Coordinates of C-alpha atoms in Angstrom, one line a residue:
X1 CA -45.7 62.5 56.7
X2 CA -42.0 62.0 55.1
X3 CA -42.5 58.7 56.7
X4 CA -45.7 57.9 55.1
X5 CA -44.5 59.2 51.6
X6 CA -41.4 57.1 51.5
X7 CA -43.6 53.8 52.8
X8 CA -45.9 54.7 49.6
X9 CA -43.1 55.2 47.7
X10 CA -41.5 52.0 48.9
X11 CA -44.6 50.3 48.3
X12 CA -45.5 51.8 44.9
X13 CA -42.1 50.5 43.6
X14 CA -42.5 47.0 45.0
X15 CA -45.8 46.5 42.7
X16 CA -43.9 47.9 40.0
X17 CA -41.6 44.9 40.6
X18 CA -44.0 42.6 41.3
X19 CA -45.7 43.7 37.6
X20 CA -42.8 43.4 35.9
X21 CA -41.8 46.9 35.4
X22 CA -39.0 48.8 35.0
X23 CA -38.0 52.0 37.1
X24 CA -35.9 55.2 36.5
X25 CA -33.2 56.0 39.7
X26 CA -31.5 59.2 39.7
X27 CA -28.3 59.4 41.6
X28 CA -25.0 58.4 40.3
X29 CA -24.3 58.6 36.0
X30 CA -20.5 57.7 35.7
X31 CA -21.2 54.2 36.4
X32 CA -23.2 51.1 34.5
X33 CA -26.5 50.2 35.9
X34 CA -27.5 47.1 37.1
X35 CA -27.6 44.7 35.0
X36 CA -25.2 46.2 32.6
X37 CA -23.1 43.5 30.0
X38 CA -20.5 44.2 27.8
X39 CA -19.3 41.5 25.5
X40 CA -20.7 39.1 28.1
X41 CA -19.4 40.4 30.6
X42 CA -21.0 41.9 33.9
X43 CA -19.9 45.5 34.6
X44 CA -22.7 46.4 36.6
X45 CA -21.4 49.4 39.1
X46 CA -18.3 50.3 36.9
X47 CA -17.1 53.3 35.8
X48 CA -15.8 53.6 32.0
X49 CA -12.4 53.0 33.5
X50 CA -13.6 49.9 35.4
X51 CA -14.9 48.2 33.2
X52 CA -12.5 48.7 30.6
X53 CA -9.7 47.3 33.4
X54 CA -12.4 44.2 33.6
X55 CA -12.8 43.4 30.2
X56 CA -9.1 44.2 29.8
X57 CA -8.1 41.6 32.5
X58 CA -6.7 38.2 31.2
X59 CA -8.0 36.9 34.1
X60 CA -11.1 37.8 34.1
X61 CA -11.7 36.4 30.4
X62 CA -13.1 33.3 29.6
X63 CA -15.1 31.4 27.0
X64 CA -18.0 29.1 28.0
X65 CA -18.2 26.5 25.3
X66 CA -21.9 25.0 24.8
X67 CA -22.0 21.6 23.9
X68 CA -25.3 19.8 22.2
X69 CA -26.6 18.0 25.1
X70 CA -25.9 20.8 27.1
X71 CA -22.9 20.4 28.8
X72 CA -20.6 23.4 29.0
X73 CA -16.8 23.7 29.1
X74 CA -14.8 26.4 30.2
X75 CA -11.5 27.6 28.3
X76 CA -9.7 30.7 30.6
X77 CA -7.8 33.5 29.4
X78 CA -5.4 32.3 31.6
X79 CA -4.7 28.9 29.8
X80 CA -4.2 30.6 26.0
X81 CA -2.2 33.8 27.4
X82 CA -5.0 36.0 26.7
X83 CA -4.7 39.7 26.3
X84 CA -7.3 42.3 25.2
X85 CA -7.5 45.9 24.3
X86 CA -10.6 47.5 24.3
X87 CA -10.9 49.5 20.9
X88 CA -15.0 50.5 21.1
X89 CA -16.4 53.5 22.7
X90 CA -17.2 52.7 26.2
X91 CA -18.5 55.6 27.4
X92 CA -21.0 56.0 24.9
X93 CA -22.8 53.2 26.2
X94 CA -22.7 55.0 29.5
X95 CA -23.7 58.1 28.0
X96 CA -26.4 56.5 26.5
X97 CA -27.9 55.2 29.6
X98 CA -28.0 58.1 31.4
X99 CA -29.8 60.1 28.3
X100 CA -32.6 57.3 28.6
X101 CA -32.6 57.5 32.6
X102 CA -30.7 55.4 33.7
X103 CA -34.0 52.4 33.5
X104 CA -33.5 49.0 34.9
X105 CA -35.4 46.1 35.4
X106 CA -36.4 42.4 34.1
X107 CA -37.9 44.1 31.0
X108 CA -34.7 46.3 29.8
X109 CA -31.7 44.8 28.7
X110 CA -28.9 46.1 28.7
X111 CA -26.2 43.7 27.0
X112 CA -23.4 45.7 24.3
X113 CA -21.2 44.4 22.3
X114 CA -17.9 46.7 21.7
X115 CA -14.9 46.0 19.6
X116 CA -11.5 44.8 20.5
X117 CA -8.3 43.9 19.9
X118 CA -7.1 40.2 21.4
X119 CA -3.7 38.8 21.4
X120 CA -3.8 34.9 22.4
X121 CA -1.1 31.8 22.1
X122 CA -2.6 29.9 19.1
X123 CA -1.3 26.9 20.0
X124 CA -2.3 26.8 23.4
X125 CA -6.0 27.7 21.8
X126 CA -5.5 25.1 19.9
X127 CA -4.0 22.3 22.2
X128 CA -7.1 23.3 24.8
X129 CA -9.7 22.8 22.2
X130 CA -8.5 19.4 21.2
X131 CA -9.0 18.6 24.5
X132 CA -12.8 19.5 24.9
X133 CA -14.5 16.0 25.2
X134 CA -17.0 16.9 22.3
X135 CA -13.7 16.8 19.9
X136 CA -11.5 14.0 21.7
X137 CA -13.9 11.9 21.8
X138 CA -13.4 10.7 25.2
X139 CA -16.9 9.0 26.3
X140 CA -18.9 10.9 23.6
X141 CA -21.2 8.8 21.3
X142 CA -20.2 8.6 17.9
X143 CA -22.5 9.6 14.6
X144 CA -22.2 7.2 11.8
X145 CA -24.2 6.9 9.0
X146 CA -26.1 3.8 8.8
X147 CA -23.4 1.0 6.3
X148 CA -23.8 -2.5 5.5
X149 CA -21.9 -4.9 8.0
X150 CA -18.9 -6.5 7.5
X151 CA -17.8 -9.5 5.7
X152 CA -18.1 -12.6 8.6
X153 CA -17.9 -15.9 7.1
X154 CA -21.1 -18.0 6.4
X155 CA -23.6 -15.0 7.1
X156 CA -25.3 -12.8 4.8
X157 CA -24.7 -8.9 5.2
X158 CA -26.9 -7.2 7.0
X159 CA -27.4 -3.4 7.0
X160 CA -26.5 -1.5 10.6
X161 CA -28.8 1.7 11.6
X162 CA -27.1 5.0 11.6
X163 CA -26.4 6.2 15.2
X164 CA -26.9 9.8 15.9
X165 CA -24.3 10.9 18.2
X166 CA -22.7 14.2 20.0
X167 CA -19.1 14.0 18.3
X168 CA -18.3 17.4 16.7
X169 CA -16.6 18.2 13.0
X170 CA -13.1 19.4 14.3
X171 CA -12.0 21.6 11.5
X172 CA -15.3 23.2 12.2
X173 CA -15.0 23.7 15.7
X174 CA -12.0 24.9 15.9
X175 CA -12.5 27.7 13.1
X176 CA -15.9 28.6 15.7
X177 CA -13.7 28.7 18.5
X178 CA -10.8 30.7 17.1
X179 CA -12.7 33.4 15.8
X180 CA -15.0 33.3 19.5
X181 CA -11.9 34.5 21.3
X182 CA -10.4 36.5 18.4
X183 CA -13.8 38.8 18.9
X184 CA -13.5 38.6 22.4
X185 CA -16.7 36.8 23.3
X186 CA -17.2 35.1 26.2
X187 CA -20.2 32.0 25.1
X188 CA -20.3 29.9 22.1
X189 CA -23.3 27.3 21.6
X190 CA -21.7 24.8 19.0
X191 CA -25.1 23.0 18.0
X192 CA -26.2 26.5 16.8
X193 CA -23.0 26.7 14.7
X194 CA -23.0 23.8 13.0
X195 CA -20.0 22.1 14.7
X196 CA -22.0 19.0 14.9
X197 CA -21.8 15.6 12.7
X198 CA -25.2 15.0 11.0
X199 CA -26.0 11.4 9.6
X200 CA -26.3 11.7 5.7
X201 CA -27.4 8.0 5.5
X202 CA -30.5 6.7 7.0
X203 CA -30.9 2.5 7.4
X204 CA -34.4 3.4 5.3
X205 CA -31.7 4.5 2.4
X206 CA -33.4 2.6 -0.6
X207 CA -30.3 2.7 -2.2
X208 CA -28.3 0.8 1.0
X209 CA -31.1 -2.0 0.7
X210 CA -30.1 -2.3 -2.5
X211 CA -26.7 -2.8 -2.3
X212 CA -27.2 -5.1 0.7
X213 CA -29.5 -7.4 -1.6
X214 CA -26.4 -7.1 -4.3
X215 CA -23.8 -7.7 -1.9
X216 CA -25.6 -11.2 -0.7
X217 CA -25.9 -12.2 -4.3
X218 CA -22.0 -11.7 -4.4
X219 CA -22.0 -14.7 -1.6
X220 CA -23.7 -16.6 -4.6
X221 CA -21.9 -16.0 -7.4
X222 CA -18.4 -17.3 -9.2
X223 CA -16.5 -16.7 -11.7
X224 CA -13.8 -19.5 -13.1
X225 CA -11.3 -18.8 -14.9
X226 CA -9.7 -20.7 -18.0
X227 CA -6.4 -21.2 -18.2
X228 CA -5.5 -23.4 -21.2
X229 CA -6.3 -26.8 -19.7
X230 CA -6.5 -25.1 -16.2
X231 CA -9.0 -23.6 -14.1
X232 CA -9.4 -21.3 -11.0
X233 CA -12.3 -20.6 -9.2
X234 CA -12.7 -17.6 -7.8
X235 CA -15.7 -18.3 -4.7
X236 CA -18.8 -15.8 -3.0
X237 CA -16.8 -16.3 -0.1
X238 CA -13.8 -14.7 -1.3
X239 CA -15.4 -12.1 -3.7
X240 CA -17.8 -10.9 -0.5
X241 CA -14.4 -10.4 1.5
X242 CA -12.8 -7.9 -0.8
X243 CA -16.5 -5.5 -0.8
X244 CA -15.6 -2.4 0.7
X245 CA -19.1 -0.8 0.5
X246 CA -20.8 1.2 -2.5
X247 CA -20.4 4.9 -4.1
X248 CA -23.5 6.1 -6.1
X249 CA -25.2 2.7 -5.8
X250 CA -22.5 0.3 -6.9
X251 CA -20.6 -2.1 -5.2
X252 CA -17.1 -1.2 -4.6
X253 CA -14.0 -3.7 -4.3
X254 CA -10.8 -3.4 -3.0
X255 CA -8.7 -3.4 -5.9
X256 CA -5.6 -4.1 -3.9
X257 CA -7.3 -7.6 -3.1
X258 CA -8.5 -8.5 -6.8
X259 CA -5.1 -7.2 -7.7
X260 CA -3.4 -9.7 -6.1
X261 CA -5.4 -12.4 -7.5
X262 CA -5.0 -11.8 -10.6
X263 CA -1.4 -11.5 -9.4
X264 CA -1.8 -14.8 -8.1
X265 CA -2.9 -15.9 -11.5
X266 CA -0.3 -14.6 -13.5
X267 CA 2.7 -16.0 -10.5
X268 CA 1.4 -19.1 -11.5
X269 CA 0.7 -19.8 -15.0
X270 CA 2.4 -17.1 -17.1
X271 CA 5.0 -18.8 -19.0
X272 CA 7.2 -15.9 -21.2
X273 CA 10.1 -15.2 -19.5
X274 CA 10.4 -18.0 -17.4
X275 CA 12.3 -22.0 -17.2
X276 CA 10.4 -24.5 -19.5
X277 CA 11.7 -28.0 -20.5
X278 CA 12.1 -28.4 -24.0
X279 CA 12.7 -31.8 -26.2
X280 CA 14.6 -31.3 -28.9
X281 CA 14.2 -33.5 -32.2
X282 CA 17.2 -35.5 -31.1
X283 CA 14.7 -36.5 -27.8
X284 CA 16.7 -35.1 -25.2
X285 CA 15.5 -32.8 -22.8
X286 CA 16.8 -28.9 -22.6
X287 CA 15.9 -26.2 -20.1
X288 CA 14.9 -22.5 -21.6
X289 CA 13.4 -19.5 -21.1
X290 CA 12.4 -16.3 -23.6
X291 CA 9.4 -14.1 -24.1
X292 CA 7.7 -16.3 -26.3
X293 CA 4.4 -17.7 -23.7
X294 CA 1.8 -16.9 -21.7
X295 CA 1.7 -13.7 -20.0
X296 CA -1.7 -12.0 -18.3
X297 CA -2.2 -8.6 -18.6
X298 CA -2.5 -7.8 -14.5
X299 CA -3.7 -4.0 -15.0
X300 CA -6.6 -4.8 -17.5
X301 CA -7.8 -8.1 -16.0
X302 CA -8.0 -6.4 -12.9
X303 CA -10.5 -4.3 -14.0
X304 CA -12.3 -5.9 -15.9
X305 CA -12.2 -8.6 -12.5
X306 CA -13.8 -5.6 -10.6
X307 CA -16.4 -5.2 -13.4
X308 CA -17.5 -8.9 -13.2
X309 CA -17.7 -8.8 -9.3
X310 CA -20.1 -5.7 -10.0
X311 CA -22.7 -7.3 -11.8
X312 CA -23.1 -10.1 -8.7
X313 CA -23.4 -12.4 -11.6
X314 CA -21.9 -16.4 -12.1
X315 CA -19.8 -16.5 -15.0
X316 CA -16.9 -17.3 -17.1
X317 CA -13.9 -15.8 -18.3
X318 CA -10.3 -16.1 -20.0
X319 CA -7.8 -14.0 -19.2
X320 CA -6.8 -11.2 -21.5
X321 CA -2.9 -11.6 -22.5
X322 CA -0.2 -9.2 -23.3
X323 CA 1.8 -12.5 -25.1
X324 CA 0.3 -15.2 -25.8
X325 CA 1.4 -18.8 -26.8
X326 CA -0.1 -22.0 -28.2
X327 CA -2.8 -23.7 -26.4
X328 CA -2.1 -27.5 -25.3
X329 CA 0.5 -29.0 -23.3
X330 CA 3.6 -26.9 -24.3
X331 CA 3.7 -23.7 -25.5
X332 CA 5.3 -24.0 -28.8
X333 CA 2.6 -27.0 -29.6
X334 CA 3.5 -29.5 -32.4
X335 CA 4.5 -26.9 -35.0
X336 CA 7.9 -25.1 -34.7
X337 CA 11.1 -24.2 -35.8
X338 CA 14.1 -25.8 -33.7
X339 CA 17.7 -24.5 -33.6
X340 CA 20.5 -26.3 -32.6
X341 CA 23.7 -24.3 -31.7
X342 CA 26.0 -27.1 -30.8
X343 CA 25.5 -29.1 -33.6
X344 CA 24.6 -25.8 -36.4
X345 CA 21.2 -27.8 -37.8
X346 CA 17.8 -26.3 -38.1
X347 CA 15.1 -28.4 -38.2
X348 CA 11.3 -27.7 -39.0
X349 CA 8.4 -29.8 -37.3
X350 CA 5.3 -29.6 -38.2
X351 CA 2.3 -31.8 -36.5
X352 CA 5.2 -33.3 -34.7
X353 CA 7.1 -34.0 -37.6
X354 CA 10.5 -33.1 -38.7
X355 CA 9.6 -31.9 -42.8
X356 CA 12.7 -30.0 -43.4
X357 CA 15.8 -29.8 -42.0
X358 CA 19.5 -28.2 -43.2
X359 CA 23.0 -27.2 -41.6
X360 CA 23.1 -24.1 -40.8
X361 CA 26.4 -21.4 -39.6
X362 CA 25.4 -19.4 -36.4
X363 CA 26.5 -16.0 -34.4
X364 CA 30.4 -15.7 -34.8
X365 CA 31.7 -17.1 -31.2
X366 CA 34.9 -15.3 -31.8
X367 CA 33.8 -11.8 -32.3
X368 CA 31.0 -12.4 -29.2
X369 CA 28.4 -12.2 -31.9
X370 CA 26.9 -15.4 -30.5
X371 CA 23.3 -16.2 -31.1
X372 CA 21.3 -16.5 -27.9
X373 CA 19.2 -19.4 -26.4
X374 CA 15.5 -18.8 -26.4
X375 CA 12.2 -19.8 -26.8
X376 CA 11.1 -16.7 -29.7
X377 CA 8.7 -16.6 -32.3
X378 CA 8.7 -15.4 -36.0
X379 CA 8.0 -11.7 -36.3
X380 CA 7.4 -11.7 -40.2
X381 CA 8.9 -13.3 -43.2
X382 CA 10.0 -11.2 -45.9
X383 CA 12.0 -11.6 -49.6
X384 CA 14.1 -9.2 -51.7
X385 CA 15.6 -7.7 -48.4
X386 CA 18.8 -5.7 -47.6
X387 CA 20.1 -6.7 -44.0
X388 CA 23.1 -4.0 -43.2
X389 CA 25.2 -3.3 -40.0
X390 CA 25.7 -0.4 -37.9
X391 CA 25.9 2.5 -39.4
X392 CA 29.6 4.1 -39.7
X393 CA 30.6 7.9 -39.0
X394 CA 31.0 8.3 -43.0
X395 CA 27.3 7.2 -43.5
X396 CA 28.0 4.0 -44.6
X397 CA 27.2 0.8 -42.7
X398 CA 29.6 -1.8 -41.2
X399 CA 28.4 -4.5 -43.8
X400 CA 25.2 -4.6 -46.6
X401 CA 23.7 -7.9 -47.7
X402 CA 21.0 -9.0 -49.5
X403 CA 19.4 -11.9 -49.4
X404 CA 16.0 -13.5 -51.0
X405 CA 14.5 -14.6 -47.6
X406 CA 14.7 -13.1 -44.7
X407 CA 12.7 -14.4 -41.4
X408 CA 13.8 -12.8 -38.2
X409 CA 12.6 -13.9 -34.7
X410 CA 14.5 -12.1 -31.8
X411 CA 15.1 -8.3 -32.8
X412 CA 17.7 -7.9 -35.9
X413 CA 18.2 -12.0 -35.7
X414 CA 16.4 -14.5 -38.1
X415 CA 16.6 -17.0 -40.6
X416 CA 18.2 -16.0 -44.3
X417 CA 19.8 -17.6 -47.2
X418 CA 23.8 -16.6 -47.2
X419 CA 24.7 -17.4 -50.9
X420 CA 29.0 -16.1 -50.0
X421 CA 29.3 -19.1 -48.1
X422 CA 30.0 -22.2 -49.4
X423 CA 30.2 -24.5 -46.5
X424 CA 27.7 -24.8 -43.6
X425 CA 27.4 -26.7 -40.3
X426 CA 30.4 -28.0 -38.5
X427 CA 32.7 -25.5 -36.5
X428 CA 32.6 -22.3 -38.5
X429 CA 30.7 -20.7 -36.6
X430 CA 33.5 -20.6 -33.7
X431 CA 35.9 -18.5 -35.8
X432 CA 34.0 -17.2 -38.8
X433 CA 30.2 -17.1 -38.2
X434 CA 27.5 -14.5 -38.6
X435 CA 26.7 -11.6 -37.2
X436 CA 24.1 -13.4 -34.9
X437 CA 21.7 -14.1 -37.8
X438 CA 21.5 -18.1 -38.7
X439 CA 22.6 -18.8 -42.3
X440 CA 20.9 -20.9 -44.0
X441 CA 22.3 -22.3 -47.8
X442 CA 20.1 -20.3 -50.2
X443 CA 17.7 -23.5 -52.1
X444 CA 17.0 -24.9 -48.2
X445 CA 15.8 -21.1 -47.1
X446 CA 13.7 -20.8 -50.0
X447 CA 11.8 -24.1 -48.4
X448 CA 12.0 -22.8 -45.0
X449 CA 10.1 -20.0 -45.9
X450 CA 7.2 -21.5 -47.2
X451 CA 6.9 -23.0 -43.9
X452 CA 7.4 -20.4 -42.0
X453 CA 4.6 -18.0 -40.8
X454 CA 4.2 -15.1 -38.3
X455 CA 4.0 -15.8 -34.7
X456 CA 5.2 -19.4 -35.4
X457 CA 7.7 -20.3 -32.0
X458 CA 11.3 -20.4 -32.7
X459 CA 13.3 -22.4 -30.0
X460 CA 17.0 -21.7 -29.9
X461 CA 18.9 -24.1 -27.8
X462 CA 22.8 -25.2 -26.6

């Protein structure tokens, strides 16, 4: 009979098994049942004590790292210096299976989650999970949005689908990671964390079309440049090399590249502040240099370069100048006033012409008040004007004069009547000259400056 009763009994709990049930078992209550998991652990069969010496055990800890296509990697306790201190109640978990009978079975389950304490080497978390193929990159597929192709000389730009690929967000991943082991927990799934790239631009991107269309009119377009009797072209060819792609629609251009031709520009035709070959009313031939020319304005014409290039349109443009000069073959043109230190003469030409001329006393050579070489030209012209000197510890100034006509051209030097001199021209100027100012007799400044007007070039020569 005891016989029989145990075979029923040993039958009755194989159909519960077969059915899918769960069963109640007396017997022992100080350890887990089967089945039992704590923090992902198995501590089926353990006592309180035993399974807190498991989950305890660096070596026993690990973290299984699910990737997206379902690969898994495997970072051990062992490789971070792992160490954990159990800080949750285990023994109410056992406690709490043996108030409910102890049941186990495929339709109880009987995972926990309990607190604790981890101590881990950072940096050796960190150095492992730059290693994990989904962050190194080592043989995993790439996501990139879909872009227009690059620049390849003599084909139109085309645009390049997006790829969709398994390559992680590493700032991401490693903040999963970190705070997986920190808690203890022994399986991450990354996809379900959002470690993953997404692609944020389709090939279908109405607004990439666009741009591609815009970008191929670019390989059409050109703008040329004036340049008094010069020109530059600036080709498609060259424009569609310097696109770097498009933000909120519109093309963008590397502004290094259009930077450095407008650079390219300026190198070659600004003229202020560089060598020019003058010819002086006497016909021969003098080299200068001074701030009166040409000189492009690089920061503004770069921009407004960048601006042209983003309208894909043909056109044409001068430059915009910080100093400009006259337009024709020199700078100073046919209309000018001409000083020559050597001989102390000023001479005015006008459509060519030489219409006034007069001796004239220059910077004082003696006293280094020498009047410098230069191609200038006229700030103002003013009469009835008080021209004085530095001004002294006692308030007053080293000299005051006044003179009817004054016309400077470089800083505090100009042109000006000097009615306390009575001899012009000649050598005076190498012992007793001005104060760099050129001193004109007073009835032949009073011509001068009806001349005379602003921005009119002053050339200053040995």
């Amino acid at each position: 009979m005891m016989v029989k009763k145990a075979a029923g009994l040993w039958m009755a709990l194989a159909v519960m098994a077969m059915a899918g049930s769960t069963a109640a078992y007396g017997g022992e209550t100080d350890t887990y049942v089967t089945g039992t998991y704590i923090n992902g652990t198995d501590v089926s069969g353990q006592t309180v004590d035993g399974a807190r010496a498991v989950l305890e055990n660096p070596d026993s800890y690990c973290l299984e790292v699910v990737e997206k296509n379902g690969d898994k990697e495997v970072i051990k306790g062992s490789e971070i210096g792992y160490r954990a201190t159990v800080t949750g109640d285990l023994a109410a978990l056992l406690t709490q299976q043996n108030e409910s009978g102890r049941v186990t079975g495929p339709a109880v389950q009987h995972r926990f989650t309990v607190g604790v304490t981890t101590v881990y080497d950072e940096a050796a978390l960190q150095e492992r999970i730059g290693r994990l193929p989904c962050v190194s990159g080592e043989g995993v597929v790439k996501t990139e949005d879909a872009r227009i192709s690059s620049y390849v000389e003599g084909e139109a730009f085309t645009v390049i689908k997006e790829v969709y690929g398994e390559d992680v967000e590493p700032d991401r991943t490693m903040e999963v990671i970190l705070a997986a082991v920190a808690a203890g927990q022994n399986r991450v799934d990354l996809n379900s964390q959002g470690c993953y790239r997404g692609v944020n631009v389709t090939s279908e991107d109405p607004r990439l079309i666009q741009l591609c269309a815009a970008m191929n009119q670019c390989r059409d377009m050109k703008i040329t440049y004036r340049l008094g009797q010069e020109e530059e072209i600036l080709d498609g060819g060259q424009i569609a090399s310097w696109i770097t792609g498009t933000t909120d629609g519109q093309i963008q251009v590397d502004q290094e590249k259009a930077g450095a031709y407008v650079k390219y520009l300026a190198d070659r035709y600004d003229t202020a502040d560089r060598p020019r070959i003058f010819k002086t009313a006497a016909g021969n031939e003098v080299e200068l240099t001074g701030p009166f020319g040409w000189k492009i304005d690089q920061p503004y014409e770069t921009a407004a370069l960048i601006s042209m290039i983003q309208t894909t349109q043909t056109q044409e443009r001068t430059p915009q100048y910080t100093r400009t000069a006259v337009a024709g073959e020199t700078d100073w043109g046919n209309t000018y006033a001409e000083v020559d230190l050597s001989n102390q003469h000023v001479y005015m030409i006008q459509e060519g012409a030489v219409v006034w001329d007069a001796p004239c006393v220059t910077g004082d050579v003696a006293k280094n008040y020498v009047t410098p070489p230069g191609i200038y030209s006229l700030t103002y012209k003013e009469k009835d004007r008080i021209l004085r000197g530095k001004k002294k510890a006692d308030g007053s100034y080293e000299y005051e004069s006044h003179v009817d006509y004054w016309m400077p051209f470089n800083g505090g030097i100009g042109f000006h009547d000097a009615s306390w001199r009575q001899k012009f021209g000649g050598t005076i100027y190498l012992y007793a000259g001005s104060h760099g100012c050129i001193n004109l007799p007073p009835e032949k400044a009073k011509l001068l400056y009806d001349y005379v007007y602003q921005g009119m070039p002053v050339i200053c020569y040995q």
